Amino acid sequence: MIAAAITVGLALLGYVATYLNSLRLSQRQERLSRLNRQLSDLYGPLFALTESNSRTYSAFMERHARPDGISPFAHETPPTNEEAAEWRLWATTVFIPNIRAMRDLVLKHTDLLRESEMPPLLLQLCAHVSGYEITAARWGQGNYDKHFSVVVFPGEELGAYAREGFTHLKAEQARLLRRR
Protein backbone atom coordinates (compact mmCIF):
# COMPACT_ATOMS: atom_id res chain seq x y z
CA MET A 1 0.00 0.00 0.00
CA ILE A 2 2.79 2.44 0.91
CA ALA A 3 4.65 1.56 -2.29
CA ALA A 4 1.53 2.26 -4.34
CA ALA A 5 1.00 5.59 -2.56
CA ILE A 6 4.63 6.55 -3.17
CA THR A 7 4.33 5.56 -6.84
CA VAL A 8 1.13 7.59 -7.26
CA GLY A 9 2.68 10.52 -5.38
CA LEU A 10 5.80 10.46 -7.56
CA ALA A 11 3.70 10.21 -10.71
CA LEU A 12 1.57 13.15 -9.56
CA LEU A 13 4.69 15.13 -8.68
CA GLY A 14 6.18 14.31 -12.09
CA TYR A 15 2.97 15.41 -13.80
CA VAL A 16 2.91 18.72 -11.87
CA ALA A 17 6.59 19.34 -12.65
CA THR A 18 6.02 18.60 -16.36
CA TYR A 19 2.94 20.82 -16.41
CA LEU A 20 4.75 23.72 -14.72
CA ASN A 21 7.74 23.36 -17.04
CA SER A 22 5.47 23.29 -20.11
CA LEU A 23 3.63 26.35 -18.82
CA ARG A 24 6.92 28.20 -18.27
CA LEU A 25 8.18 27.28 -21.74
CA SER A 26 4.87 28.28 -23.32
CA GLN A 27 4.90 31.65 -21.56
CA ARG A 28 8.51 32.20 -22.62
CA GLN A 29 7.65 31.32 -26.21
CA GLU A 30 4.67 33.70 -26.15
CA ARG A 31 6.92 36.45 -24.78
CA LEU A 32 9.50 35.79 -27.50
CA SER A 33 6.80 35.80 -30.17
CA ARG A 34 5.48 39.16 -28.92
CA LEU A 35 9.02 40.59 -28.82
CA ASN A 36 9.59 39.45 -32.39
CA ARG A 37 6.36 41.15 -33.50
CA GLN A 38 7.21 44.33 -31.59
CA LEU A 39 10.58 44.43 -33.33
CA SER A 40 9.47 43.49 -36.83
CA ASP A 41 6.15 45.34 -36.97
CA LEU A 42 6.68 48.48 -34.89
CA TYR A 43 9.96 49.38 -33.22
CA GLY A 44 12.29 48.15 -35.98
CA PRO A 45 10.52 49.99 -38.81
CA LEU A 46 9.93 53.04 -36.60
CA PHE A 47 13.63 53.17 -35.71
CA ALA A 48 14.66 52.80 -39.37
CA LEU A 49 12.25 55.53 -40.47
CA THR A 50 13.27 57.98 -37.75
CA GLU A 51 16.97 57.44 -38.49
CA SER A 52 16.46 57.75 -42.24
CA ASN A 53 14.33 60.86 -41.85
CA SER A 54 16.82 62.46 -39.47
CA ARG A 55 19.79 61.80 -41.74
CA THR A 56 17.95 62.98 -44.84
CA TYR A 57 16.78 66.13 -43.06
CA SER A 58 20.35 66.84 -41.92
CA ALA A 59 21.61 66.38 -45.48
CA PHE A 60 18.89 68.70 -46.77
CA MET A 61 19.78 71.36 -44.20
CA GLU A 62 23.50 71.10 -44.99
CA ARG A 63 22.83 71.47 -48.69
CA HIS A 64 20.24 74.25 -48.45
CA ALA A 65 21.42 76.37 -45.55
CA ARG A 66 22.30 79.94 -46.27
CA PRO A 67 25.98 80.94 -46.45
CA ASP A 68 25.89 81.80 -42.74
CA GLY A 69 24.76 78.21 -41.98
CA ILE A 70 21.21 79.13 -40.98
CA SER A 71 18.12 77.58 -42.51
CA PRO A 72 16.19 79.88 -44.85
CA PHE A 73 13.17 79.28 -42.61
CA ALA A 74 14.99 80.31 -39.43
CA HIS A 75 16.77 83.24 -41.03
CA GLU A 76 15.84 86.88 -40.48
CA THR A 77 15.43 87.18 -44.27
CA PRO A 78 12.44 85.09 -45.42
CA PRO A 79 13.06 82.21 -47.84
CA THR A 80 13.14 83.00 -51.52
CA ASN A 81 10.58 81.46 -53.85
CA GLU A 82 13.26 79.01 -55.00
CA GLU A 83 14.17 78.02 -51.43
CA ALA A 84 10.51 77.53 -50.53
CA ALA A 85 9.90 75.49 -53.71
CA GLU A 86 12.89 73.27 -52.92
CA TRP A 87 11.52 72.70 -49.39
CA ARG A 88 8.10 71.78 -50.77
CA LEU A 89 9.72 69.30 -53.15
CA TRP A 90 11.66 67.59 -50.37
CA ALA A 91 8.73 67.74 -47.98
CA THR A 92 6.23 66.19 -50.38
CA THR A 93 8.67 63.64 -51.81
CA VAL A 94 10.58 62.52 -48.72
CA PHE A 95 9.57 63.98 -45.37
CA ILE A 96 5.77 63.78 -45.48
CA PRO A 97 5.77 60.19 -46.80
CA ASN A 98 8.22 59.24 -44.02
CA ILE A 99 6.20 60.79 -41.22
CA ARG A 100 2.99 59.30 -42.64
CA ALA A 101 4.65 55.88 -42.54
CA MET A 102 5.67 56.51 -38.92
CA ARG A 103 2.14 57.53 -38.00
CA ASP A 104 0.66 54.54 -39.82
CA LEU A 105 2.97 52.16 -37.94
CA VAL A 106 1.87 53.63 -34.63
CA LEU A 107 -1.82 53.52 -35.51
CA LYS A 108 -1.71 50.02 -36.97
CA HIS A 109 0.35 48.48 -34.17
CA THR A 110 -0.77 50.19 -30.96
CA ASP A 111 -1.18 46.72 -29.47
CA LEU A 112 2.60 46.30 -29.69
CA LEU A 113 3.51 49.38 -27.66
CA ARG A 114 5.64 48.70 -24.60
CA GLU A 115 3.61 51.21 -22.59
CA SER A 116 0.13 50.60 -21.19
CA GLU A 117 -1.03 53.98 -22.51
CA MET A 118 -0.31 55.87 -25.73
CA PRO A 119 2.78 58.02 -25.13
CA PRO A 120 2.10 61.76 -25.66
CA LEU A 121 5.10 61.82 -27.99
CA LEU A 122 3.33 59.48 -30.42
CA LEU A 123 0.15 61.54 -30.22
CA GLN A 124 2.24 64.60 -31.13
CA LEU A 125 3.62 62.68 -34.13
CA CYS A 126 0.07 61.92 -35.29
CA ALA A 127 -0.97 65.56 -34.86
CA HIS A 128 2.16 66.74 -36.71
CA VAL A 129 1.28 64.55 -39.69
CA SER A 130 -2.29 65.83 -39.76
CA GLY A 131 -0.99 69.40 -39.64
CA TYR A 132 1.36 68.71 -42.55
CA GLU A 133 -1.42 67.13 -44.59
CA ILE A 134 -3.40 70.38 -44.50
CA THR A 135 -0.26 72.35 -45.37
CA ALA A 136 0.43 70.03 -48.33
CA ALA A 137 -3.21 70.31 -49.43
CA ARG A 138 -2.81 74.10 -49.49
CA TRP A 139 0.34 73.69 -51.59
CA GLY A 140 -1.72 71.58 -53.99
CA GLN A 141 -4.10 74.52 -54.36
CA GLY A 142 -1.22 76.90 -55.07
CA ASN A 143 -1.25 78.50 -51.59
CA TYR A 144 2.35 78.71 -50.36
CA ASP A 145 1.85 80.98 -47.33
CA LYS A 146 2.73 78.22 -44.84
CA HIS A 147 5.76 75.96 -45.00
CA PHE A 148 5.33 73.65 -42.01
CA SER A 149 2.84 71.72 -39.93
CA VAL A 150 0.93 73.58 -37.23
CA VAL A 151 2.30 71.00 -34.74
CA VAL A 152 6.05 70.72 -34.16
CA PHE A 153 7.69 67.44 -35.20
CA PRO A 154 9.12 65.69 -32.11
CA GLY A 155 12.19 64.58 -34.07
CA GLU A 156 14.86 64.14 -31.43
CA GLU A 157 12.46 62.74 -28.85
CA LEU A 158 10.90 60.36 -31.36
CA GLY A 159 14.32 59.19 -32.54
CA ALA A 160 15.39 58.54 -28.95
CA TYR A 161 12.11 56.73 -28.21
CA ALA A 162 12.45 54.45 -31.25
CA ARG A 163 16.14 53.79 -30.61
CA GLU A 164 15.60 52.99 -26.93
CA GLY A 165 12.60 50.75 -27.64
CA PHE A 166 14.44 48.87 -30.38
CA THR A 167 17.61 48.45 -28.31
CA HIS A 168 15.72 47.30 -25.21
CA LEU A 169 13.63 44.79 -27.16
CA LYS A 170 16.68 43.42 -29.02
CA ALA A 171 18.46 42.88 -25.68
CA GLU A 172 15.41 41.13 -24.25
CA GLN A 173 15.12 39.00 -27.39
CA ALA A 174 18.80 37.98 -27.12
CA ARG A 175 18.33 37.13 -23.43
CA LEU A 176 15.34 34.89 -24.17
CA LEU A 177 17.13 33.19 -27.06
CA ARG A 178 20.20 32.48 -24.90
CA ARG A 179 18.00 30.71 -22.33
CA ARG A 180 16.82 28.13 -24.88
mmCIF file of C-alpha atoms in Angstrom:
data_model
loop_
_atom_site.group_PDB
_atom_site.id
_atom_site.type_symbol
_atom_site.label_atom_id
_atom_site.label_comp_id
_atom_site.label_asym_id
_atom_site.label_seq_id
_atom_site.Cartn_x
_atom_site.Cartn_y
_atom_site.Cartn_z
ATOM 1 C CA MET A 1 0.000 0.000 0.000
ATOM 2 C CA ILE A 2 2.792 2.441 0.908
ATOM 3 C CA ALA A 3 4.649 1.558 -2.286
ATOM 4 C CA ALA A 4 1.530 2.255 -4.337
ATOM 5 C CA ALA A 5 1.002 5.591 -2.564
ATOM 6 C CA ILE A 6 4.630 6.547 -3.174
ATOM 7 C CA THR A 7 4.332 5.560 -6.838
ATOM 8 C CA VAL A 8 1.127 7.588 -7.257
ATOM 9 C CA GLY A 9 2.678 10.519 -5.379
ATOM 10 C CA LEU A 10 5.802 10.465 -7.560
ATOM 11 C CA ALA A 11 3.695 10.206 -10.710
ATOM 12 C CA LEU A 12 1.572 13.151 -9.563
ATOM 13 C CA LEU A 13 4.693 15.131 -8.681
ATOM 14 C CA GLY A 14 6.179 14.312 -12.095
ATOM 15 C CA TYR A 15 2.966 15.407 -13.805
ATOM 16 C CA VAL A 16 2.914 18.724 -11.872
ATOM 17 C CA ALA A 17 6.585 19.345 -12.652
ATOM 18 C CA THR A 18 6.019 18.595 -16.355
ATOM 19 C CA TYR A 19 2.940 20.818 -16.413
ATOM 20 C CA LEU A 20 4.752 23.723 -14.719
ATOM 21 C CA ASN A 21 7.738 23.362 -17.040
ATOM 22 C CA SER A 22 5.470 23.292 -20.108
ATOM 23 C CA LEU A 23 3.629 26.349 -18.815
ATOM 24 C CA ARG A 24 6.922 28.204 -18.271
ATOM 25 C CA LEU A 25 8.178 27.282 -21.738
ATOM 26 C CA SER A 26 4.870 28.280 -23.322
ATOM 27 C CA GLN A 27 4.897 31.654 -21.559
ATOM 28 C CA ARG A 28 8.514 32.199 -22.619
ATOM 29 C CA GLN A 29 7.645 31.316 -26.213
ATOM 30 C CA GLU A 30 4.670 33.698 -26.155
ATOM 31 C CA ARG A 31 6.920 36.453 -24.785
ATOM 32 C CA LEU A 32 9.501 35.793 -27.498
ATOM 33 C CA SER A 33 6.802 35.800 -30.165
ATOM 34 C CA ARG A 34 5.485 39.159 -28.916
ATOM 35 C CA LEU A 35 9.018 40.589 -28.816
ATOM 36 C CA ASN A 36 9.591 39.454 -32.391
ATOM 37 C CA ARG A 37 6.357 41.146 -33.497
ATOM 38 C CA GLN A 38 7.213 44.333 -31.594
ATOM 39 C CA LEU A 39 10.583 44.432 -33.331
ATOM 40 C CA SER A 40 9.466 43.489 -36.826
ATOM 41 C CA ASP A 41 6.145 45.338 -36.967
ATOM 42 C CA LEU A 42 6.678 48.477 -34.890
ATOM 43 C CA TYR A 43 9.961 49.379 -33.217
ATOM 44 C CA GLY A 44 12.294 48.145 -35.981
ATOM 45 C CA PRO A 45 10.525 49.990 -38.811
ATOM 46 C CA LEU A 46 9.935 53.044 -36.604
ATOM 47 C CA PHE A 47 13.627 53.167 -35.711
ATOM 48 C CA ALA A 48 14.664 52.798 -39.370
ATOM 49 C CA LEU A 49 12.247 55.526 -40.471
ATOM 50 C CA THR A 50 13.274 57.984 -37.749
ATOM 51 C CA GLU A 51 16.970 57.441 -38.492
ATOM 52 C CA SER A 52 16.457 57.748 -42.235
ATOM 53 C CA ASN A 53 14.331 60.863 -41.853
ATOM 54 C CA SER A 54 16.825 62.460 -39.473
ATOM 55 C CA ARG A 55 19.791 61.797 -41.739
ATOM 56 C CA THR A 56 17.946 62.982 -44.837
ATOM 57 C CA TYR A 57 16.782 66.134 -43.060
ATOM 58 C CA SER A 58 20.354 66.845 -41.922
ATOM 59 C CA ALA A 59 21.613 66.381 -45.475
ATOM 60 C CA PHE A 60 18.889 68.701 -46.770
ATOM 61 C CA MET A 61 19.785 71.364 -44.200
ATOM 62 C CA GLU A 62 23.499 71.103 -44.993
ATOM 63 C CA ARG A 63 22.831 71.473 -48.686
ATOM 64 C CA HIS A 64 20.244 74.255 -48.454
ATOM 65 C CA ALA A 65 21.425 76.367 -45.549
ATOM 66 C CA ARG A 66 22.296 79.945 -46.273
ATOM 67 C CA PRO A 67 25.984 80.937 -46.452
ATOM 68 C CA ASP A 68 25.895 81.802 -42.739
ATOM 69 C CA GLY A 69 24.760 78.206 -41.982
ATOM 70 C CA ILE A 70 21.207 79.134 -40.981
ATOM 71 C CA SER A 71 18.117 77.582 -42.509
ATOM 72 C CA PRO A 72 16.186 79.878 -44.849
ATOM 73 C CA PHE A 73 13.174 79.283 -42.612
ATOM 74 C CA ALA A 74 14.988 80.309 -39.426
ATOM 75 C CA HIS A 75 16.769 83.237 -41.026
ATOM 76 C CA GLU A 76 15.841 86.882 -40.484
ATOM 77 C CA THR A 77 15.430 87.182 -44.265
ATOM 78 C CA PRO A 78 12.443 85.085 -45.419
ATOM 79 C CA PRO A 79 13.061 82.213 -47.836
ATOM 80 C CA THR A 80 13.145 83.002 -51.520
ATOM 81 C CA ASN A 81 10.585 81.462 -53.849
ATOM 82 C CA GLU A 82 13.262 79.015 -55.003
ATOM 83 C CA GLU A 83 14.171 78.019 -51.433
ATOM 84 C CA ALA A 84 10.511 77.527 -50.534
ATOM 85 C CA ALA A 85 9.901 75.493 -53.713
ATOM 86 C CA GLU A 86 12.889 73.275 -52.918
ATOM 87 C CA TRP A 87 11.524 72.698 -49.389
ATOM 88 C CA ARG A 88 8.099 71.782 -50.769
ATOM 89 C CA LEU A 89 9.717 69.300 -53.151
ATOM 90 C CA TRP A 90 11.657 67.590 -50.368
ATOM 91 C CA ALA A 91 8.726 67.745 -47.979
ATOM 92 C CA THR A 92 6.234 66.190 -50.383
ATOM 93 C CA THR A 93 8.668 63.637 -51.805
ATOM 94 C CA VAL A 94 10.579 62.524 -48.717
ATOM 95 C CA PHE A 95 9.571 63.981 -45.366
ATOM 96 C CA ILE A 96 5.772 63.776 -45.476
ATOM 97 C CA PRO A 97 5.772 60.188 -46.797
ATOM 98 C CA ASN A 98 8.224 59.240 -44.021
ATOM 99 C CA ILE A 99 6.200 60.794 -41.223
ATOM 100 C CA ARG A 100 2.992 59.296 -42.635
ATOM 101 C CA ALA A 101 4.654 55.875 -42.545
ATOM 102 C CA MET A 102 5.674 56.513 -38.922
ATOM 103 C CA ARG A 103 2.145 57.529 -37.999
ATOM 104 C CA ASP A 104 0.663 54.542 -39.816
ATOM 105 C CA LEU A 105 2.973 52.162 -37.937
ATOM 106 C CA VAL A 106 1.872 53.635 -34.632
ATOM 107 C CA LEU A 107 -1.823 53.522 -35.510
ATOM 108 C CA LYS A 108 -1.709 50.019 -36.971
ATOM 109 C CA HIS A 109 0.350 48.482 -34.175
ATOM 110 C CA THR A 110 -0.774 50.192 -30.962
ATOM 111 C CA ASP A 111 -1.183 46.722 -29.473
ATOM 112 C CA LEU A 112 2.598 46.297 -29.689
ATOM 113 C CA LEU A 113 3.509 49.382 -27.665
ATOM 114 C CA ARG A 114 5.636 48.705 -24.596
ATOM 115 C CA GLU A 115 3.612 51.206 -22.586
ATOM 116 C CA SER A 116 0.134 50.595 -21.185
ATOM 117 C CA GLU A 117 -1.028 53.984 -22.507
ATOM 118 C CA MET A 118 -0.311 55.869 -25.733
ATOM 119 C CA PRO A 119 2.781 58.021 -25.127
ATOM 120 C CA PRO A 120 2.097 61.764 -25.659
ATOM 121 C CA LEU A 121 5.099 61.822 -27.987
ATOM 122 C CA LEU A 122 3.328 59.476 -30.416
ATOM 123 C CA LEU A 123 0.149 61.544 -30.216
ATOM 124 C CA GLN A 124 2.237 64.598 -31.128
ATOM 125 C CA LEU A 125 3.623 62.683 -34.129
ATOM 126 C CA CYS A 126 0.066 61.924 -35.293
ATOM 127 C CA ALA A 127 -0.969 65.561 -34.865
ATOM 128 C CA HIS A 128 2.156 66.741 -36.707
ATOM 129 C CA VAL A 129 1.285 64.547 -39.688
ATOM 130 C CA SER A 130 -2.287 65.834 -39.762
ATOM 131 C CA GLY A 131 -0.987 69.400 -39.642
ATOM 132 C CA TYR A 132 1.356 68.711 -42.546
ATOM 133 C CA GLU A 133 -1.418 67.127 -44.587
ATOM 134 C CA ILE A 134 -3.400 70.385 -44.504
ATOM 135 C CA THR A 135 -0.260 72.349 -45.368
ATOM 136 C CA ALA A 136 0.427 70.032 -48.329
ATOM 137 C CA ALA A 137 -3.210 70.314 -49.432
ATOM 138 C CA ARG A 138 -2.814 74.101 -49.495
ATOM 139 C CA TRP A 139 0.336 73.689 -51.586
ATOM 140 C CA GLY A 140 -1.717 71.583 -53.988
ATOM 141 C CA GLN A 141 -4.100 74.525 -54.357
ATOM 142 C CA GLY A 142 -1.221 76.904 -55.072
ATOM 143 C CA ASN A 143 -1.252 78.496 -51.590
ATOM 144 C CA TYR A 144 2.345 78.711 -50.358
ATOM 145 C CA ASP A 145 1.852 80.980 -47.332
ATOM 146 C CA LYS A 146 2.730 78.218 -44.839
ATOM 147 C CA HIS A 147 5.760 75.961 -44.997
ATOM 148 C CA PHE A 148 5.334 73.653 -42.007
ATOM 149 C CA SER A 149 2.840 71.718 -39.929
ATOM 150 C CA VAL A 150 0.931 73.578 -37.230
ATOM 151 C CA VAL A 151 2.303 71.004 -34.737
ATOM 152 C CA VAL A 152 6.054 70.717 -34.162
ATOM 153 C CA PHE A 153 7.685 67.440 -35.196
ATOM 154 C CA PRO A 154 9.124 65.689 -32.115
ATOM 155 C CA GLY A 155 12.186 64.581 -34.074
ATOM 156 C CA GLU A 156 14.858 64.136 -31.429
ATOM 157 C CA GLU A 157 12.462 62.744 -28.846
ATOM 158 C CA LEU A 158 10.902 60.359 -31.359
ATOM 159 C CA GLY A 159 14.320 59.186 -32.535
ATOM 160 C CA ALA A 160 15.394 58.535 -28.946
ATOM 161 C CA TYR A 161 12.111 56.729 -28.212
ATOM 162 C CA ALA A 162 12.446 54.454 -31.253
ATOM 163 C CA ARG A 163 16.143 53.789 -30.609
ATOM 164 C CA GLU A 164 15.597 52.993 -26.930
ATOM 165 C CA GLY A 165 12.598 50.751 -27.642
ATOM 166 C CA PHE A 166 14.438 48.875 -30.384
ATOM 167 C CA THR A 167 17.609 48.449 -28.309
ATOM 168 C CA HIS A 168 15.715 47.301 -25.208
ATOM 169 C CA LEU A 169 13.630 44.786 -27.159
ATOM 170 C CA LYS A 170 16.682 43.418 -29.017
ATOM 171 C CA ALA A 171 18.460 42.883 -25.681
ATOM 172 C CA GLU A 172 15.409 41.127 -24.247
ATOM 173 C CA GLN A 173 15.119 38.996 -27.386
ATOM 174 C CA ALA A 174 18.797 37.978 -27.116
ATOM 175 C CA ARG A 175 18.330 37.126 -23.434
ATOM 176 C CA LEU A 176 15.344 34.889 -24.172
ATOM 177 C CA LEU A 177 17.131 33.191 -27.064
ATOM 178 C CA ARG A 178 20.197 32.476 -24.897
ATOM 179 C CA ARG A 179 17.997 30.713 -22.333
ATOM 180 C CA ARG A 180 16.824 28.130 -24.881
#
